[in-house]
Coordinates of C-alpha atoms (C1' of nucleotides) in Angstrom, one line a residue:
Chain A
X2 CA 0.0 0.0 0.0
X3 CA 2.4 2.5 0.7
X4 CA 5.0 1.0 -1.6
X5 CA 2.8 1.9 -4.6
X6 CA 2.6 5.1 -2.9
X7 CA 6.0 5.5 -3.3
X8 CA 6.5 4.2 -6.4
X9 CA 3.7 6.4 -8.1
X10 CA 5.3 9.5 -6.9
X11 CA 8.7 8.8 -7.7
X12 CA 7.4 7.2 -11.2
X13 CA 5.1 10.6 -11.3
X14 CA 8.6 12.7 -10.6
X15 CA 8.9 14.5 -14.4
X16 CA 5.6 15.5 -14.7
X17 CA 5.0 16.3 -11.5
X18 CA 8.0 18.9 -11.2
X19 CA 6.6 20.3 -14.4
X20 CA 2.8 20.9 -13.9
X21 CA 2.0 20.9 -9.9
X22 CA 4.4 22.3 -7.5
X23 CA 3.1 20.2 -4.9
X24 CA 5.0 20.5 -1.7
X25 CA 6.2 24.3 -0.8
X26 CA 8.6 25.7 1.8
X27 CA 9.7 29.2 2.7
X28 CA 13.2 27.5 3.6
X29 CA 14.6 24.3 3.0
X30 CA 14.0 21.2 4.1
X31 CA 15.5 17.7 3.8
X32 CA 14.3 14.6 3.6
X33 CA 14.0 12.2 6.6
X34 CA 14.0 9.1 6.2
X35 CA 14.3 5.7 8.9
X36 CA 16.6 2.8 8.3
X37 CA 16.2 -0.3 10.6
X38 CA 19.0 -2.6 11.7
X39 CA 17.5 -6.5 12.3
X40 CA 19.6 -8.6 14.5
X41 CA 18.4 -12.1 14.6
X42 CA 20.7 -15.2 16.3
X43 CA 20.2 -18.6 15.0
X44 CA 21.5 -20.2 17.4
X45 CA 25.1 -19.7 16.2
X46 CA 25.7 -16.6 15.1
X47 CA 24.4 -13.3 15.2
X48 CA 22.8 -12.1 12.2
X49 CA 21.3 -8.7 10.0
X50 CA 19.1 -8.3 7.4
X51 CA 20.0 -6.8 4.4
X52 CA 17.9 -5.4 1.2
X53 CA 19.2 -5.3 -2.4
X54 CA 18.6 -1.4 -4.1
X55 CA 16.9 -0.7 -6.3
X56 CA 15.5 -3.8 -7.9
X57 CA 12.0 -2.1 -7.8
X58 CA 12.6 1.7 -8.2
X59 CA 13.2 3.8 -11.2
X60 CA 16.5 3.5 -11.4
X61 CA 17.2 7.0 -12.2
X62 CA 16.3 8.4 -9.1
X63 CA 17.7 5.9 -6.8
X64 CA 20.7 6.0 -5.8
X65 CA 23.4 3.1 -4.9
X66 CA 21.3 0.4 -7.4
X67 CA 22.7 -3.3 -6.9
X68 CA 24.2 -2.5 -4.0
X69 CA 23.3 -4.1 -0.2
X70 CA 21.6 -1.7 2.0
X71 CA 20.1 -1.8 5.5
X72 CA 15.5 -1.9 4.9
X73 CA 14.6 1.8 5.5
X74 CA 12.8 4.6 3.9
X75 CA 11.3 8.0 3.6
X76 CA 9.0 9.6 6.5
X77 CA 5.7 9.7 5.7
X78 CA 4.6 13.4 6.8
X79 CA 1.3 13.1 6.8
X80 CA 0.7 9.7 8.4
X81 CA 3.6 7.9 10.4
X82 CA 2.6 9.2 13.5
X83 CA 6.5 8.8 14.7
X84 CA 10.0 8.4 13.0
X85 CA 9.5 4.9 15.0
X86 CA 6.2 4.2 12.3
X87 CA 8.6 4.7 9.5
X88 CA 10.7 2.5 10.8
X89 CA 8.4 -0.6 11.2
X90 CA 6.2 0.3 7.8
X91 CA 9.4 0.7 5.6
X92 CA 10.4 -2.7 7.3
X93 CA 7.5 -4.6 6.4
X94 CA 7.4 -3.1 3.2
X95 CA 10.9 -4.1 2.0
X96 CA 11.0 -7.0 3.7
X97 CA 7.8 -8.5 4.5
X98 CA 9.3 -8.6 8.1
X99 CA 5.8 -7.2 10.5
X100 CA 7.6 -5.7 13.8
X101 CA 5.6 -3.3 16.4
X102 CA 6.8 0.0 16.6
X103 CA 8.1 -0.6 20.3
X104 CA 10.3 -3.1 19.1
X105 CA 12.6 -0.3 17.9
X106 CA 15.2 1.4 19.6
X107 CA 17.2 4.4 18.4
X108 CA 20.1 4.1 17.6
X109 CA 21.1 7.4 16.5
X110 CA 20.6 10.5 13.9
X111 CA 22.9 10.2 10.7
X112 CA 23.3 13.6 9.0
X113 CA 26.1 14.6 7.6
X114 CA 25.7 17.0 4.5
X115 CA 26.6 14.6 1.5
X116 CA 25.4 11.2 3.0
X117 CA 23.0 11.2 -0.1
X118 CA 23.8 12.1 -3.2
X119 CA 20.3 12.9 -4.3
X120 CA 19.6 15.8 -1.9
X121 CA 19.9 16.6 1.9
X122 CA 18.7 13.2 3.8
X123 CA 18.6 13.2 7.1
X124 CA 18.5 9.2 8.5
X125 CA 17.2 8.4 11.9
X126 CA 18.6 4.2 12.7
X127 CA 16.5 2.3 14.9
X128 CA 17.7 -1.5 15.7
X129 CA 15.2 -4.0 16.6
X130 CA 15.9 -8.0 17.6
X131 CA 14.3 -11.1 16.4
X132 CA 14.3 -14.4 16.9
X133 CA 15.5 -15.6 13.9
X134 CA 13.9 -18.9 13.7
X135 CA 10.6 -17.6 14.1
X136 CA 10.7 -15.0 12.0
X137 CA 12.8 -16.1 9.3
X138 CA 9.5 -17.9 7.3
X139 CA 8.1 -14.1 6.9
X140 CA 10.7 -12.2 5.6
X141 CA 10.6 -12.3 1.9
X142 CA 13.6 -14.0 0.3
X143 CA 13.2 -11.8 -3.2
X144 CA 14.2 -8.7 -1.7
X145 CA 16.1 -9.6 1.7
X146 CA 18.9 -11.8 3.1
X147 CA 20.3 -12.6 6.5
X148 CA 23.8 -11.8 6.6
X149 CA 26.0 -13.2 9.6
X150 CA 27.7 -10.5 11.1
X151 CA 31.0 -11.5 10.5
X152 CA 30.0 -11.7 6.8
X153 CA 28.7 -8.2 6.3
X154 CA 29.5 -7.4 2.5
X155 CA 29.8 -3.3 1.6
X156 CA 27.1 -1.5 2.2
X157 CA 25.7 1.7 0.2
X158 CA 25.7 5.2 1.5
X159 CA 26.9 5.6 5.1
X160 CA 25.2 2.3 6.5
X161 CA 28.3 0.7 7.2
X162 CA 29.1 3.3 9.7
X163 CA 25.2 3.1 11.0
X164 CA 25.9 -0.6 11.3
X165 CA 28.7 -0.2 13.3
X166 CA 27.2 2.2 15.8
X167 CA 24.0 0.6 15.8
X168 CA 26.0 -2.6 16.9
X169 CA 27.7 -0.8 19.8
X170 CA 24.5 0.4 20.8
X171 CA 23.3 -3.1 21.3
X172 CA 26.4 -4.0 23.1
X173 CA 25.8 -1.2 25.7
X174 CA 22.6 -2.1 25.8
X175 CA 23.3 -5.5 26.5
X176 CA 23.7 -4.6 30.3
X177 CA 20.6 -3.0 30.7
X178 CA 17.8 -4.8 28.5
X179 CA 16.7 -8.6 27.9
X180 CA 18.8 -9.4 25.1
X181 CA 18.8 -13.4 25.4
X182 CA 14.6 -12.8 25.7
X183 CA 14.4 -11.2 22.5
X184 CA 17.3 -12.9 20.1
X185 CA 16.7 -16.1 21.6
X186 CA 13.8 -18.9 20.3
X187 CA 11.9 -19.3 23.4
X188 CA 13.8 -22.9 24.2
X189 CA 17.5 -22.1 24.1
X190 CA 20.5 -24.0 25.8
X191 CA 23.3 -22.4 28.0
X192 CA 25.9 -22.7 25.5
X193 CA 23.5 -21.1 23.1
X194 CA 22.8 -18.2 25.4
X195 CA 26.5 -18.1 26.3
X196 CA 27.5 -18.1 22.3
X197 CA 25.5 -14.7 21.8
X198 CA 26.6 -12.9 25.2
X199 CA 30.0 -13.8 23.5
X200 CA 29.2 -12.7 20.2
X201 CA 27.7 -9.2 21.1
X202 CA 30.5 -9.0 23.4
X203 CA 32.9 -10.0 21.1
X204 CA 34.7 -11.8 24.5
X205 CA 35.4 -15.0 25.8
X206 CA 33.3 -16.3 28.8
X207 CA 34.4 -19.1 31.3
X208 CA 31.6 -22.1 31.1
X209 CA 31.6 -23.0 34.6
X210 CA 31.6 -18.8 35.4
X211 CA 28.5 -17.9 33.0
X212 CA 26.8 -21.3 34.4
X213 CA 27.4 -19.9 37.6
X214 CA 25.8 -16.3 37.3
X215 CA 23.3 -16.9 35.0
X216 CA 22.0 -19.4 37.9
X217 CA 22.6 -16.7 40.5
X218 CA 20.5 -14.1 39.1
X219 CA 17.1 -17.0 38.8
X220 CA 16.3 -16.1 35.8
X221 CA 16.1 -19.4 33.6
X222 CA 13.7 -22.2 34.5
X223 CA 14.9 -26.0 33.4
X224 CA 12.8 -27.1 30.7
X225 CA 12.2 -30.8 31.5
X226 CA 12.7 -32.7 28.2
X227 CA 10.8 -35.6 27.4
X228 CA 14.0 -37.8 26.7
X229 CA 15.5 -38.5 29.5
X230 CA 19.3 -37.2 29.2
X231 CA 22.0 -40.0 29.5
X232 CA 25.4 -38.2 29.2
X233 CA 26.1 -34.7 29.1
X234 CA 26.8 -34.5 25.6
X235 CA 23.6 -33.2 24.8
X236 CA 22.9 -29.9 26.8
X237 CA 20.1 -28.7 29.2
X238 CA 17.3 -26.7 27.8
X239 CA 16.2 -24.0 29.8
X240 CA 13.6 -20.8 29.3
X241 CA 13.9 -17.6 30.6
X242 CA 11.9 -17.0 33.9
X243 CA 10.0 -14.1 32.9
X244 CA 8.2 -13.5 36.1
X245 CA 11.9 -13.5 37.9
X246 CA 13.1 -11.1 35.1
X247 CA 10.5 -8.7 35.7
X248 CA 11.0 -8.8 39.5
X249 CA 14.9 -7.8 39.2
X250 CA 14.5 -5.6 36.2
X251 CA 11.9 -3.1 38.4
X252 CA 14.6 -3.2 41.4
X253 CA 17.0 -1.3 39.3
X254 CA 19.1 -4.3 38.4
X255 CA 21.8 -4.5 35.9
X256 CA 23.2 -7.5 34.1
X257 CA 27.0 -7.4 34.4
X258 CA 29.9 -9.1 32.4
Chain B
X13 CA 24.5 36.5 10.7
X14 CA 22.4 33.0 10.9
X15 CA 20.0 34.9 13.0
X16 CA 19.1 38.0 10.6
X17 CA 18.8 35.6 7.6
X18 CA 16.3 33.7 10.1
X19 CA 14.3 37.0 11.1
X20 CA 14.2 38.0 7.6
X21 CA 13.0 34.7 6.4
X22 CA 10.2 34.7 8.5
X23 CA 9.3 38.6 8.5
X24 CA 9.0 38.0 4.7
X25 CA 7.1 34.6 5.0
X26 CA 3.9 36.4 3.7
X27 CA 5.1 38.2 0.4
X28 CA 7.8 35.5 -0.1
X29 CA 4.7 32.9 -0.2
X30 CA 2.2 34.5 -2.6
X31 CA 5.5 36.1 -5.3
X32 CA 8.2 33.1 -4.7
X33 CA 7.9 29.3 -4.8
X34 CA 10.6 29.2 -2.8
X35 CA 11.9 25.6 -2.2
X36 CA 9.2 22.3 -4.0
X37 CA 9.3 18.8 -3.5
X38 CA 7.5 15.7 -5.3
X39 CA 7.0 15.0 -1.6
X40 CA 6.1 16.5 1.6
X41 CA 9.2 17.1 3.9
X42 CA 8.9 17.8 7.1
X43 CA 11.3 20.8 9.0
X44 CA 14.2 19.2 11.2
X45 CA 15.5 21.2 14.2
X46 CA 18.6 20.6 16.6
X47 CA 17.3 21.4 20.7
X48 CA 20.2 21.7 23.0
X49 CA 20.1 21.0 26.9
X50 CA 22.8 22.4 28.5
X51 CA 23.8 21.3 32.0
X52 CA 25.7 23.3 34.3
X53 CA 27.0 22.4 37.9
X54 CA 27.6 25.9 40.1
X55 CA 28.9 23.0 43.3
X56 CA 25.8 23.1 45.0
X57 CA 22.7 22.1 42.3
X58 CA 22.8 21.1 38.3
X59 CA 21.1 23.9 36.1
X60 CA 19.8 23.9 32.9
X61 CA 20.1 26.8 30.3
X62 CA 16.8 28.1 29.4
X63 CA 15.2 31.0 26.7
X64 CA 12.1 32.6 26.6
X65 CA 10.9 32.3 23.5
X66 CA 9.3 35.0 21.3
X67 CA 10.9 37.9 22.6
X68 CA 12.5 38.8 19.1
X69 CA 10.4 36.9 16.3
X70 CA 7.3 37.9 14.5
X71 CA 4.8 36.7 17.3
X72 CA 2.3 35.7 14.5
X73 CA 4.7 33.0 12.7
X74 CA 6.2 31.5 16.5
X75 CA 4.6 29.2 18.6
X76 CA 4.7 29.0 22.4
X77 CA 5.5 32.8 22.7
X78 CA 6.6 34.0 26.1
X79 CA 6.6 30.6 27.5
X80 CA 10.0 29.3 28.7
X81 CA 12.2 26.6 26.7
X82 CA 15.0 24.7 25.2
X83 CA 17.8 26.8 22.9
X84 CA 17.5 25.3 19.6
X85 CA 16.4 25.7 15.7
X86 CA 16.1 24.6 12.4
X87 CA 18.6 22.9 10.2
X88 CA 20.3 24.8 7.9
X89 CA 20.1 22.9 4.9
X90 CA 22.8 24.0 2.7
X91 CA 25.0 25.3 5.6
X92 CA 24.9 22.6 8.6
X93 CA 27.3 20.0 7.8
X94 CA 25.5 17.5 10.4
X95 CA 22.5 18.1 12.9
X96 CA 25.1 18.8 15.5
X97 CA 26.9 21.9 13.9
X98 CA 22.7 23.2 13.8
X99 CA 22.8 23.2 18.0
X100 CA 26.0 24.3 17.8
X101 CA 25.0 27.3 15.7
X102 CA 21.6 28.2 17.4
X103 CA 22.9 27.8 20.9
X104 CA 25.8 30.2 20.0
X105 CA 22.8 32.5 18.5
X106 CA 20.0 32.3 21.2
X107 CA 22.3 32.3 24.3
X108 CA 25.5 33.6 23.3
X109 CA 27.0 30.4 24.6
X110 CA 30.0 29.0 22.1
X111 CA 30.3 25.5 22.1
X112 CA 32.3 22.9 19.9
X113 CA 30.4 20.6 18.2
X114 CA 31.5 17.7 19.9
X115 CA 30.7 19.0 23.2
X116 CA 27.2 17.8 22.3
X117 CA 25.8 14.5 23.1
X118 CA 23.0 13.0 20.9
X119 CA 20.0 12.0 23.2
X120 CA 17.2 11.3 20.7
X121 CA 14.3 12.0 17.9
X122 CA 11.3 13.6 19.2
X123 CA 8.8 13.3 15.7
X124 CA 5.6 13.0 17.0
X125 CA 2.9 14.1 14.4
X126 CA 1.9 16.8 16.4
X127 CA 4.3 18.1 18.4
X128 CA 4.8 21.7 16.4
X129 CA 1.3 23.0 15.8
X130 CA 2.7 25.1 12.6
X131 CA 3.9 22.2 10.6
X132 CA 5.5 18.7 11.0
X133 CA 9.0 19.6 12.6
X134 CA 11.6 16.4 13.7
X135 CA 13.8 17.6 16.5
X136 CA 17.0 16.0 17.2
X137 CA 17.7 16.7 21.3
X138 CA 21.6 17.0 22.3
X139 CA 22.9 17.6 25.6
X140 CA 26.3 19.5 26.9
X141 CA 28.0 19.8 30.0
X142 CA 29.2 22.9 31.3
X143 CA 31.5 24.3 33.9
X144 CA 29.2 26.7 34.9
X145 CA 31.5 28.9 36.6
X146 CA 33.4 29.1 33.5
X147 CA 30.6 30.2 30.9
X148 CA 28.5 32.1 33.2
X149 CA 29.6 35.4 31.8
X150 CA 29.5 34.3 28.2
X151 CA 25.7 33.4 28.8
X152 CA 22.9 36.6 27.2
X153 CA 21.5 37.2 30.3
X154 CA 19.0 39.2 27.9
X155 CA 17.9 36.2 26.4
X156 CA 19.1 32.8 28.7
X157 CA 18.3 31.9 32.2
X158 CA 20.3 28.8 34.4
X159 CA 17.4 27.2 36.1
X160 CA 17.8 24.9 39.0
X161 CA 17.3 21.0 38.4
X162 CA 15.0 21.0 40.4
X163 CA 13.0 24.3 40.0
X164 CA 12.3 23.8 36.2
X165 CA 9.5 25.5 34.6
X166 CA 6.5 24.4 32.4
X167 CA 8.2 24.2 29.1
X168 CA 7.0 24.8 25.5
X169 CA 5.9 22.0 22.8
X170 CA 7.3 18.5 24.5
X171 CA 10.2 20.5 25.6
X172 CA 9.5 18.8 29.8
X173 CA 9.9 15.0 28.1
X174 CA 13.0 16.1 26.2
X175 CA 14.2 17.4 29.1
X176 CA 13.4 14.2 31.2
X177 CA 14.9 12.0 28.7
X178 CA 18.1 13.9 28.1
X179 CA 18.4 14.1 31.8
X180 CA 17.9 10.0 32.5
X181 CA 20.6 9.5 29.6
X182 CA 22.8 12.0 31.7
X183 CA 22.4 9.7 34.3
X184 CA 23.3 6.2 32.2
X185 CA 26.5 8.2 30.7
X186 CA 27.7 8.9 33.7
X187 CA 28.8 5.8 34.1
X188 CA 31.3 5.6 31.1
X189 CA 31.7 9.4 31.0
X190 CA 34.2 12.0 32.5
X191 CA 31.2 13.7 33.7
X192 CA 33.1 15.4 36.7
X193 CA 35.8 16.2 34.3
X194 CA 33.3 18.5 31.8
X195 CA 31.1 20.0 35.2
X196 CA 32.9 21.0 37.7
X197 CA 35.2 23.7 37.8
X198 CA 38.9 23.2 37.2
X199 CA 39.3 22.9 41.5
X200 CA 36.7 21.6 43.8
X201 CA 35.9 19.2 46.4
X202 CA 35.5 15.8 47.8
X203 CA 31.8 16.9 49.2
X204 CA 31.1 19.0 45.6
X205 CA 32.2 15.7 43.7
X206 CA 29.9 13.9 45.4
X207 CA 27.1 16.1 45.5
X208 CA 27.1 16.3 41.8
X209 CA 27.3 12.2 41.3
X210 CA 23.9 12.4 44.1
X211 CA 22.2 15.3 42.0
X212 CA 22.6 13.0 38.7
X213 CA 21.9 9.8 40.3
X214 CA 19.5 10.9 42.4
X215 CA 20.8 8.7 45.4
X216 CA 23.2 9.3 48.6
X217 CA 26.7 8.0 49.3
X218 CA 28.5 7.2 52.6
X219 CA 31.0 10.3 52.4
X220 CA 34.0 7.8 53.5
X221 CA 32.9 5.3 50.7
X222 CA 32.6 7.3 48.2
X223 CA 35.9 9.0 49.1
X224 CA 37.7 5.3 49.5
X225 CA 36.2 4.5 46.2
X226 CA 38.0 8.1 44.8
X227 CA 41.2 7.4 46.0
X228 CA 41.1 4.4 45.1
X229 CA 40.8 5.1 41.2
X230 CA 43.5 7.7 41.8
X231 CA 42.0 9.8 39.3
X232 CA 42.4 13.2 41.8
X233 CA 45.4 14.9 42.6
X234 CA 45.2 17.3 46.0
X235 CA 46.1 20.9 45.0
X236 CA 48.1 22.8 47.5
X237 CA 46.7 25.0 49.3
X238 CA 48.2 28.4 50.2
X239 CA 46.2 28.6 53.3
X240 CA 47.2 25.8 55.0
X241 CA 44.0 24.1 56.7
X242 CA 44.2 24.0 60.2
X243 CA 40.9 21.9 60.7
X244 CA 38.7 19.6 58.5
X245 CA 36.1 22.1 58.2
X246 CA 36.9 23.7 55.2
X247 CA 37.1 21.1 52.3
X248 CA 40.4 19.8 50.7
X249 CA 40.9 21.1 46.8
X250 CA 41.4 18.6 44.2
X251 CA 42.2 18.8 40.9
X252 CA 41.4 15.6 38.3
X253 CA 44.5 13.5 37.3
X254 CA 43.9 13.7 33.3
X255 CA 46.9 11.5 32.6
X256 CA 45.2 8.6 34.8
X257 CA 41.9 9.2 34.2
X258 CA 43.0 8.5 30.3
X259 CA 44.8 6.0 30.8
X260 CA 42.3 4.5 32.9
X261 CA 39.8 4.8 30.2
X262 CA 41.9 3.5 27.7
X263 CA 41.7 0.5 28.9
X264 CA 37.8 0.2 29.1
X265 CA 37.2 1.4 32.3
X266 CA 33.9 1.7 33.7
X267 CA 33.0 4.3 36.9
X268 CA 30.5 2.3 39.0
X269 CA 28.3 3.6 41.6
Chain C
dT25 C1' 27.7 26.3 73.1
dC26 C1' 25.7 23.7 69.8
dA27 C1' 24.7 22.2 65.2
dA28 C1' 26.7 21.4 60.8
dA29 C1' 30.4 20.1 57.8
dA30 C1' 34.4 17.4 56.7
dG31 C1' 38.1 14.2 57.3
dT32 C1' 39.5 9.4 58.2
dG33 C1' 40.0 3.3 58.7
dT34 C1' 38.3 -1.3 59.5
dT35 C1' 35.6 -5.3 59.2
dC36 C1' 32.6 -8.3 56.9
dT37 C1' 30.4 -10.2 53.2
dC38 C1' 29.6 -11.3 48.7
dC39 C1' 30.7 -11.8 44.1
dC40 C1' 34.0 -12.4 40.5
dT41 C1' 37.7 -15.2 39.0
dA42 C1' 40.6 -19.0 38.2
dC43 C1' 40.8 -23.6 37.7
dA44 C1' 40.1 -29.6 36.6
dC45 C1' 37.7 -33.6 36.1
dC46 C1' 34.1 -36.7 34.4
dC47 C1' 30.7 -38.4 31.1
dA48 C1' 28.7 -39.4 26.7
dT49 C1' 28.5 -39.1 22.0
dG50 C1' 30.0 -39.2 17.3
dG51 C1' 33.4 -39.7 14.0
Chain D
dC30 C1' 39.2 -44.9 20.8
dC31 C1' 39.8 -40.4 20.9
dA32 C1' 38.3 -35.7 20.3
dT33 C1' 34.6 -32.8 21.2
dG34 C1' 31.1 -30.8 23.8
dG35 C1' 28.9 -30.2 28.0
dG36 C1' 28.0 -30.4 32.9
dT37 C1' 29.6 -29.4 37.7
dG38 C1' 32.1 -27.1 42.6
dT39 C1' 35.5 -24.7 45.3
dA40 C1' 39.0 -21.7 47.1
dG41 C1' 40.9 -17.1 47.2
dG42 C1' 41.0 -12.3 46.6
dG43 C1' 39.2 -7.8 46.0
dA44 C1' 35.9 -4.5 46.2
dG45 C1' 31.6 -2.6 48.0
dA46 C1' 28.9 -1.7 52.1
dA47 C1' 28.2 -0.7 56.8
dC48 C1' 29.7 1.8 60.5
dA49 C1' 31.6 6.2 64.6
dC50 C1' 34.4 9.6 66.2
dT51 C1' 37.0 13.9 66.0
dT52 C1' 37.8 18.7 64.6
dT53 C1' 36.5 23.3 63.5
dT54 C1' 33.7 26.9 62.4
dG55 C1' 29.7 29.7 62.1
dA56 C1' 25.4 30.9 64.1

DNA sequence: TCAAAAGTGTTCTCCCTACACCCATGG
DNA sequence: CCATGGGTGTAGGGAGAACACTTTTGA
């Protein structure tokens, strides 16, 4: 819906220019725009989705065409109620990916005079976290692709920068929000949840250590597997104790590593 | 010089309307201001720079007239080579204050729909820490007023929530920031130190903890006095140790309280 | 003279850290 | 059968938290 939107206006451009001088300003303004920055863990590694330019657009007015891109896209003035709403519509549009607006965090304005070749676009980055396995069925495979993180190919205009900040966001906010609830399927195994703490981290955590906390704080419950486990070989699964979580969270707590 | 070409901008909005089509896009574009809160510490409360607005534009194009709030404006489009150069600019022009641009912290996008009752305006909050001894004098008394933390007054458009959030990122920064470094004058005290970590936390220390903890990251240096102190009731001057505190930082350091 | 402000040191406890062995599975 | 992965417990050290008394000055 709003993708034909978009395309009819930019399609409409010529014309347009030429016969209705449609939006009018007494100064200048730029264009805003929201791009979104989609970490999902598999388990493994932690992942972002990527969108390919331009295989819809007129290529003649968009810029960077071919190349990878982070799923974002022009303000709506009139009806995204917040920059957040441009975030989550653009999402879905691009990638079919269908996120509530609260599920963003800001990561940061992007400004800087020349970041778009076209004209002045300003870029507000929100990052938002999935669990991959769940929501990798809806994400359209024409337009997007999971990239693992280490595997991040070159990305057009600034977004390699806004990657990079967005991911140091995350890792700062790792201390402070739920991170294992959100990237995590709802069944997830120490090691798992010990792989991604190391992976946002980008550090090395004792087992016995990280076993150790993680039990402290009472925040994962055993989930009791119908196969009773022999050996060790295959690990426990747990899930997060949400009730527990909530408790500590509203006493001020803080997850430290 | 930004200033006049503002005032004549808008003195002319009229005229300029009806005989020039100024600046037309295919699409609506919404305005994009930068809002500055600027924190100063006198070593007894944290203060916040405020302006009354309206006092020098034409009263029929500004909102909010006579009401108090924060310095701040629109983006120069062709001029400001990132949203942060914009506070830079305005707060230098409404206040008389002259910061550098990095002095300014981002704290967030405020775009709700309707949050400027003249037309769709994105504002892009950034905070700054003062030593308000320091700047004082640079400060248009004609124009700015230091309010008390605690005594702030109703403030125009959703300037109280900017405020509240740029105040509660204050507080998260303060853990990985110099904070005492950038407010405090260039000498204080143990008990002025402190007072200015309880007025941004909002909690209270044991005075022989929180000195212990201090010395402890040997990040203060005592400054002679030339007076020498013949009791304990006048405070001991310190000065910060800026080779240790950066080395200190260097290697990821993190204040905790 | 009394209240308020500032300096100082010790003990206890808890959490973080370092560290090694066993078992089961799969190749 | 051996390499890999996963589970588990303990001892030591360091840092945070709790805690009281003395001195001086200003009201």
């Amino acid at each position: 819906m709003q993708i034909s939107l978009a395309l009819t206006t930019f399609a409409e451009k010529k014309w347009n220019m030429a016969t209705k001088g449609q939006y009018t300003y007494e100064y200048p303004h730029p264009a805003v725009t929201a791009d979104c920055i989609v970490f999902g863990y598999d388990g493994k590694e932690l992942k972002v989705l990527l969108i390919k330019r331009g295989k819809e657009k007129d290529a003649s007015t968009t810029a960077y065409v071919g190349e990878w891109a982070l799923p974002g896209g022009f303000l709506d003035v009139e009806k995204d109620k917040t920059i957040a709403h441009t975030a989550a519509r653009e999402l879905k549009e691009e990638t079919g990916l269908k996120l509530s607006v609260k599920d963003f965090k800001e990561v940061g304005t992007f400004s800087d005079i020349n970041r778009d070749p076209r004209e002045r676009v300003i870029t507000v980055a929100h990052y938002a976290l999935v669990k991959l396995a769940e929501v990798k069925a809806a994400t359209d495979a024409e337009k997007a692709e999971w990239y693992s993180w280490k595997d991040i190919p070159h990305l057009a205009f600034d977004h390699d920068k806004i990657l990079r900040v967005a991911f140091s966001k995350l890792k700062q906010n790792i201390h402070f929000e739920p991170v294992g609830f959100e990237l995590l399927s709802e069944v997830f195994t120490l090691p798992q949840l010990q792989n991604l703490y190391e992976s946002i981290l980008e550090v090395k955590f004792d087992r016995r250590n990280f076993a150790n906390k993680m039990k402290h704080y009472e925040i994962l419950s055993e989930v009791e597997d119908d196969t009773p486990r022999h050996g060790t070989r295959t690990p426990i699964k747990y899930r997060f104790d949400k009730d527990n979580y909530d408790r500590l969270k509203s006493n001020g707590f803080q997850l430290e590593f």
